[in-house]
Coordinates of C-alpha atoms and ligand atoms in Angstrom, one line a residue:
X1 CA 7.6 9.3 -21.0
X2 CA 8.8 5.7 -21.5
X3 CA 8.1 2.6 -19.3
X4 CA 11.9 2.6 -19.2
X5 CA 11.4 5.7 -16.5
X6 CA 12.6 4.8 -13.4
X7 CA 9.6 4.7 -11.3
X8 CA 8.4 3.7 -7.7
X9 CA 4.9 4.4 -7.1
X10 CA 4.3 2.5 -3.9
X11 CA 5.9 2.6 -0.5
X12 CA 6.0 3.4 3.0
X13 CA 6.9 6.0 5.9
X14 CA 6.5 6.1 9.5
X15 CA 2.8 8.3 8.4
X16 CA 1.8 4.5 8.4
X17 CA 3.4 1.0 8.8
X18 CA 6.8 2.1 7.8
X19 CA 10.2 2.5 9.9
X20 CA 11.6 5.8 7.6
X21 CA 10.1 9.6 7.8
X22 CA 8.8 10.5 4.2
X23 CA 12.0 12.8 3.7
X24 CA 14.4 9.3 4.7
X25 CA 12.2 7.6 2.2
X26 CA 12.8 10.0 -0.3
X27 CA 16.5 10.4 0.2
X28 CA 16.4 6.5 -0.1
X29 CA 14.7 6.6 -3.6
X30 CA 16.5 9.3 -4.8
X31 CA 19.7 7.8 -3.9
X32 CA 18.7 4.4 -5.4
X33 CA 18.0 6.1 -9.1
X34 CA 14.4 6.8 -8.0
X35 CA 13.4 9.3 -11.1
X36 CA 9.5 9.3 -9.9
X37 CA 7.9 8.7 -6.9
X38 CA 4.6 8.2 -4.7
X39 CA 4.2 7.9 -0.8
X40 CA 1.9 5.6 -0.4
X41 CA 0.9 5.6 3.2
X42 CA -2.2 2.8 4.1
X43 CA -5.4 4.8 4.4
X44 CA -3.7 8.4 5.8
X45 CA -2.3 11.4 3.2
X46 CA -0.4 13.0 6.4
X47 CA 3.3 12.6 4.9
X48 CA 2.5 14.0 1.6
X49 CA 3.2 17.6 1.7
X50 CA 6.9 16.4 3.1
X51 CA 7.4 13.4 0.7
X52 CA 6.6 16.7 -2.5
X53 CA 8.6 18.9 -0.3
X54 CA 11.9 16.5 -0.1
X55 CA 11.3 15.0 -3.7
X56 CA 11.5 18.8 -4.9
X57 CA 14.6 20.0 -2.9
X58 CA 16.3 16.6 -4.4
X59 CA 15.3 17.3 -7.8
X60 CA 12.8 13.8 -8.4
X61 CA 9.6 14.0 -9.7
X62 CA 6.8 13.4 -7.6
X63 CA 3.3 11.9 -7.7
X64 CA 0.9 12.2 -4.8
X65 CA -0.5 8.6 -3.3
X66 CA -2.3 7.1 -0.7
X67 CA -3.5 2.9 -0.4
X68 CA -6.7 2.6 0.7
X69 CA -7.8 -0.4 2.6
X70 CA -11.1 -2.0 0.8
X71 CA -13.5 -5.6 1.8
X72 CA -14.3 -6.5 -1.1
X73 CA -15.4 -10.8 -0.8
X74 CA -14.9 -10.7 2.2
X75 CA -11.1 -9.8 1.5
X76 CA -8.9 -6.9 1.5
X77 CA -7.7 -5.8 -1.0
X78 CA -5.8 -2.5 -1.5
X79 CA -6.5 0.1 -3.9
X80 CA -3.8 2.4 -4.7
X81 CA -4.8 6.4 -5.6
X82 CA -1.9 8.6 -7.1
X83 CA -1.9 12.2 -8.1
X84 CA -4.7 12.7 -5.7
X85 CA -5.1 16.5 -4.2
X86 CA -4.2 15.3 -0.6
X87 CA -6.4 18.0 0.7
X88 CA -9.5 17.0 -0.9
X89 CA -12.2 17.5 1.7
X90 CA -13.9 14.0 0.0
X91 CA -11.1 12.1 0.3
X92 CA -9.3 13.1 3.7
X93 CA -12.8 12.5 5.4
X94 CA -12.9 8.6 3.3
X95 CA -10.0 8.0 4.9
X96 CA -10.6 9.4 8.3
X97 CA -13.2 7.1 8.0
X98 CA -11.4 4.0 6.8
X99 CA -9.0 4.4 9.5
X100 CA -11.5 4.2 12.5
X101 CA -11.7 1.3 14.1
X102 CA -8.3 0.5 13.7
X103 CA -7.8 1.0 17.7
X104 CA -10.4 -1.3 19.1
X105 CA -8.9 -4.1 16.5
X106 CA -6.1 -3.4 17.8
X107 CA -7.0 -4.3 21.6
X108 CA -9.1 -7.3 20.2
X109 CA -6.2 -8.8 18.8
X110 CA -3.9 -8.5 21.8
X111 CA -6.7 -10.1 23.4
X112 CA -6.2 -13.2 21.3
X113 CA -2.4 -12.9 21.7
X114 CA -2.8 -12.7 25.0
X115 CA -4.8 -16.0 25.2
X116 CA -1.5 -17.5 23.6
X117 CA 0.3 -16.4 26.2
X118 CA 1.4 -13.1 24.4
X119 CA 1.5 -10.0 27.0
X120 CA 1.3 -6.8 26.0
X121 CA 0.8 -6.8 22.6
X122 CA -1.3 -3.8 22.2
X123 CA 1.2 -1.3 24.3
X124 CA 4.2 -3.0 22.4
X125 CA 2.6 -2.5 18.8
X126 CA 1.4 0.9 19.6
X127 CA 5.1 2.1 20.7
X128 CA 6.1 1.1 16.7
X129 CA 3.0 3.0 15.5
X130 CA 4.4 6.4 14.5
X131 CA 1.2 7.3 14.2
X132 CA -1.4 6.2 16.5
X133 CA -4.2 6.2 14.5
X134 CA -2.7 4.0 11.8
X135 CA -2.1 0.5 14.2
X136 CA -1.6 -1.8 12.0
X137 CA -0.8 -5.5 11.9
X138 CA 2.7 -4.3 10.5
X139 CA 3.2 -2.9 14.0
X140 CA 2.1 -5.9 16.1
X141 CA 4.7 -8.5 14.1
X142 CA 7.4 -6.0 15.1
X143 CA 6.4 -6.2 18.6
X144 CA 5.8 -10.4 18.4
X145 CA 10.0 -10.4 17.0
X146 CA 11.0 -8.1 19.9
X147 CA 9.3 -10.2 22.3
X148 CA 11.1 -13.5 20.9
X149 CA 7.6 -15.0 19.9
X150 CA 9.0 -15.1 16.2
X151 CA 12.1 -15.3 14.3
X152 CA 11.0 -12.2 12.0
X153 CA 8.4 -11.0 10.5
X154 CA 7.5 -13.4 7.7
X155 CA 7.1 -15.8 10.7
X156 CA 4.5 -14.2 12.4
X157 CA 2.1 -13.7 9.3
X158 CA 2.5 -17.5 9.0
X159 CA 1.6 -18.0 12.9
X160 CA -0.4 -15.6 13.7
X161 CA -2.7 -12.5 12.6
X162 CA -4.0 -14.1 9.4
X163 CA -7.4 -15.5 9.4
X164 CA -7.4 -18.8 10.9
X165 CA -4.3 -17.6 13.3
X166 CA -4.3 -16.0 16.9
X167 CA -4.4 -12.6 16.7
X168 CA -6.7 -12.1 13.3
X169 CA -10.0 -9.7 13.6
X170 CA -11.9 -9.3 10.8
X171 CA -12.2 -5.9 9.6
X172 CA -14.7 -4.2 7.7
X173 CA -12.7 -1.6 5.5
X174 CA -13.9 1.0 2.6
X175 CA -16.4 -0.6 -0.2
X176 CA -14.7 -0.7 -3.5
X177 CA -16.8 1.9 -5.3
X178 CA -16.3 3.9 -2.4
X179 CA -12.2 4.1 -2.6
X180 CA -12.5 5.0 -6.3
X181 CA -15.0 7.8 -5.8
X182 CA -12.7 9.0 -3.1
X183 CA -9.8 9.0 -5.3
X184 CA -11.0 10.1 -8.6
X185 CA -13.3 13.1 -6.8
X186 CA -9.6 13.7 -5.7
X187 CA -8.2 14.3 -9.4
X188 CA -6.6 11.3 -8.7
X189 CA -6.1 7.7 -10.4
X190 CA -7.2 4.2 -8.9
X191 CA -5.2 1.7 -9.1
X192 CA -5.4 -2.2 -8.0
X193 CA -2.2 -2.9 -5.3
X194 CA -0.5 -6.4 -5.6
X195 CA -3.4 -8.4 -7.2
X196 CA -1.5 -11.8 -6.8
X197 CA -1.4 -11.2 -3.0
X198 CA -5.7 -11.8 -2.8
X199 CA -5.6 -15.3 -3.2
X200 CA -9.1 -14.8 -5.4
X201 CA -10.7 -17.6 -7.9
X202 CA -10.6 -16.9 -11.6
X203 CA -14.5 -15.8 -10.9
X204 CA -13.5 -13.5 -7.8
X205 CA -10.8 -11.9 -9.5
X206 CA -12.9 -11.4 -12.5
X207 CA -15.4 -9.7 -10.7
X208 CA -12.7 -7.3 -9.0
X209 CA -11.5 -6.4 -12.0
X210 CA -14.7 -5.7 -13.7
X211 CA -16.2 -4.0 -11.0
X212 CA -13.1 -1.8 -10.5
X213 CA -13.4 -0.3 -14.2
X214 CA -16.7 -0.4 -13.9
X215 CA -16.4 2.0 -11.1
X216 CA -13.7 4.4 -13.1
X217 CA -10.9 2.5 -11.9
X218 CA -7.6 3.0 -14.5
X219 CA -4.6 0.7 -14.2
X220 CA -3.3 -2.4 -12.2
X221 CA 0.1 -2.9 -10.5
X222 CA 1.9 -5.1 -12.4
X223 CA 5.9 -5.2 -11.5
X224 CA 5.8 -4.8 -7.8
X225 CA 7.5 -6.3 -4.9
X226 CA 4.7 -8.3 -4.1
X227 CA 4.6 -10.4 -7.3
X228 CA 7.1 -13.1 -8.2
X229 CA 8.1 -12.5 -12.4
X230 CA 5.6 -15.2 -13.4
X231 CA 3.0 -13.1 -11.5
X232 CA 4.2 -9.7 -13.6
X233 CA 3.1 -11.6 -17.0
X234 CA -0.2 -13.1 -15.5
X235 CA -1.1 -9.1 -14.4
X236 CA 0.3 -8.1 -17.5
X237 CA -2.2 -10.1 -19.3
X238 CA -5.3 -9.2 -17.4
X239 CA -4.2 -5.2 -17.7
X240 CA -4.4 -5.9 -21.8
X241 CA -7.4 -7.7 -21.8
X242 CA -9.1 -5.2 -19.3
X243 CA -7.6 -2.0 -21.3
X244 CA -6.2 -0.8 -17.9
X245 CA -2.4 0.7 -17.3
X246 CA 0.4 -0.6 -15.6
X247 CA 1.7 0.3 -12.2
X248 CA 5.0 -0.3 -11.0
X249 CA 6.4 0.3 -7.0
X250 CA 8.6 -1.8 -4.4
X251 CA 5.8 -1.6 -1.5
X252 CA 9.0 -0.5 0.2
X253 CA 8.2 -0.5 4.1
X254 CA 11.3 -0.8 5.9
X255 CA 15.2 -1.6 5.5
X256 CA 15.5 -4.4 7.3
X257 CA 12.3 -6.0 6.2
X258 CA 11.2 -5.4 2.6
X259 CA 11.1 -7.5 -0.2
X260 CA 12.3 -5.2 -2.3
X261 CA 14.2 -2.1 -1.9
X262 CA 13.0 1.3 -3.7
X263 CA 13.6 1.8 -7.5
X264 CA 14.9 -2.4 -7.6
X265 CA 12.4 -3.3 -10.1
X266 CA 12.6 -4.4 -13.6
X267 CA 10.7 -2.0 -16.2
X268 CA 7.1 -2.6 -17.1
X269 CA 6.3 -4.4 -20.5
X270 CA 7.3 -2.2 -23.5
X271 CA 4.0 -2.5 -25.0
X272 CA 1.7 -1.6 -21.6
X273 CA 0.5 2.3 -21.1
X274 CA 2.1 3.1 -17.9
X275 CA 0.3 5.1 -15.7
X276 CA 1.9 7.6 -15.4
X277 CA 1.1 8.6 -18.8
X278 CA -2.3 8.8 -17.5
X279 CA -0.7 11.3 -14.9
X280 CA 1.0 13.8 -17.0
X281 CA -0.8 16.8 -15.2
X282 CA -0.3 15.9 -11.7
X283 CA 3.1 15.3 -11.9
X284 CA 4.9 17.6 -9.6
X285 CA 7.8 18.5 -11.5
X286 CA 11.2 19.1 -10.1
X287 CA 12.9 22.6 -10.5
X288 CA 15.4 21.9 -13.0
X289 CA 18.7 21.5 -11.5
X290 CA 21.0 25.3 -11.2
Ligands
LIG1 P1 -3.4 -4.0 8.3 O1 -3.7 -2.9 7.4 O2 -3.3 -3.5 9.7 O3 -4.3 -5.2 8.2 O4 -1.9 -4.5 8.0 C1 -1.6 -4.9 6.7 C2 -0.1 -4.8 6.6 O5 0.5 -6.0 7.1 C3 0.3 -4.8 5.1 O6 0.3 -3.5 4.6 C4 1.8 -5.3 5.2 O7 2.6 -4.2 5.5 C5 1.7 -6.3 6.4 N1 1.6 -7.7 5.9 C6 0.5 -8.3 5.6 N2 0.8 -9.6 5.2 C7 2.1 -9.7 5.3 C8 3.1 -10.8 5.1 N3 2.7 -12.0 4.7 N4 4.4 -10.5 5.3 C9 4.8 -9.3 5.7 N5 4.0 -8.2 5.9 C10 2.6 -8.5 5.8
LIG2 MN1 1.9 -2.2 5.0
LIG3 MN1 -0.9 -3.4 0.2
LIG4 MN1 1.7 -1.2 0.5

């Protein structure tokens, strides 16, 4: 399988911080010349037997996924997992875990909002939440653009809930090592999310890299909709020197607010290993069309 497949291996559904059911975001990739595709709901695998389900019935390939939320110096970074077994006892129970806390953040940071003379914050996020055990900031900068606070939501993760900002709680999410284990216990495959979003030092990001292999990590994302062109050949770069494979995926999360839409991406570099070469026998094949 080339890297001129049209793949998107990481988005969004309402099973975490996005606005569309998995079957809505499946329609959506499959409409946009999606030809395979990973769910990959923050730190919950509870839209994956639907997201296979609708993939099949539409004739797409599928690849299972999940992005785990990981601290690793002191910032979190998100490691993506595909062709996991979503019932893995291992892995649902790491991400049981990962998700806890989640609620109490939640009510600390409409505490903080509410100082600022934000009311409400934490019933207002939680009525976007289709699941209430995934509250995430996603959910809160909806509720600060229906309240008039901000303009949209790039606005409020420039004024508030980032560190420094009203509304920020430090989390403490899965260790690195940990999110691996979870994922390659899984049958699955690690993969860094959106390295240019961390912000890290040439040492930082060194280490993360490093660490992540040294842990059985196996590819990086490298054309996704949270890195600018330039930012695909910097990643490009650090996926040859580290011997890792490419990842490619929209981090799709809702219509009206993504970056970029499913399946808009350019290819991956001719010359990377794409990973879903790496994949070939978890793919969940669609039935060949009647
Ligand atoms: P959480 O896991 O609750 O900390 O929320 C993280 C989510 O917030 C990410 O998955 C994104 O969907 C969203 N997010 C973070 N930073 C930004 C940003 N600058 N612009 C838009 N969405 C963001
Ligand atoms: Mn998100
Ligand atoms: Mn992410
Ligand atoms: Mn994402």
């Amino acid at each position: 399988m080339s890297s001129l497949l049209r793949a998107d291996l990481h988005c969004h559904s309402t099973i975490s911080d996005g606005t569309l059911t998995p079957e809505q975001v499946a329609e959506r990739a499959h409409g946009r010349g999606v030809q395979l595709w990973a769910l990959t709901d923050h730190d919950e695998v509870g839209g994956q037997h639907r997201a296979a389900a609708r993939a099949a019935a539409l004739g797409m390939d599928y690849l299972t996924g999940v992005e785990i939320s990981v601290t690793f110096a002191d910032t979190t970074v998100h490691i993506v997992g595909l062709g996991i077994d979503p019932d893995d006892a291992r892995l649902v129970a790491g991400l049981a875990a990962t998700r806890g806390g989640r609620d109490e953040r939640g009510r600390e940071m409409a505490e903080q909002l509410a100082a600022v003379g934000i009311r409400g914050a934490y019933e207002g996020a939680m009525r976007y939440a289709g699941n209430p055990q995934l509250l995430s900031r996603t959910h809160f900068a909806r509720y600060l653009v229906e309240s008039g606070a901000c303009r949209d939501t790039g606005e409020v993760f420039r004024k508030y809930l980032i560190e420094g900002k009203p509304g920020f709680v430090p989390h403490r999410w899965a260790r690195l090592g940990e999110a691996v284990r979870w994922i390659s216990e899984a049958g699955g495959t690690a993969v860094i999310a959106h390295p240019a979003r961390y912000r890290f030092s040439a040492n930082e990001e060194y280490a993360l890299f490093s660490e992540f292999k040294a842990h059985g990590g196996k590819a990086v994302e490298v054309v996704t909709g949270s890195h600018t062109s330039a930012e695909y050949l910097v990643y490009a770069a650090l996926a040859r020197e580290f011997g890792l494979a490419a990842s490619t995926g929209s981090d799709f999360h809702s219509p009206a607010e993504s970056h970029a839409d499913l399946g808009s991406l350019p290819p991956l570099p001719a010359d990377l290993t794409p990973v879903w070469c790496l994949l070939q026998q978890r793919i969940r094949r669609a039935p060949a069309a009647a």
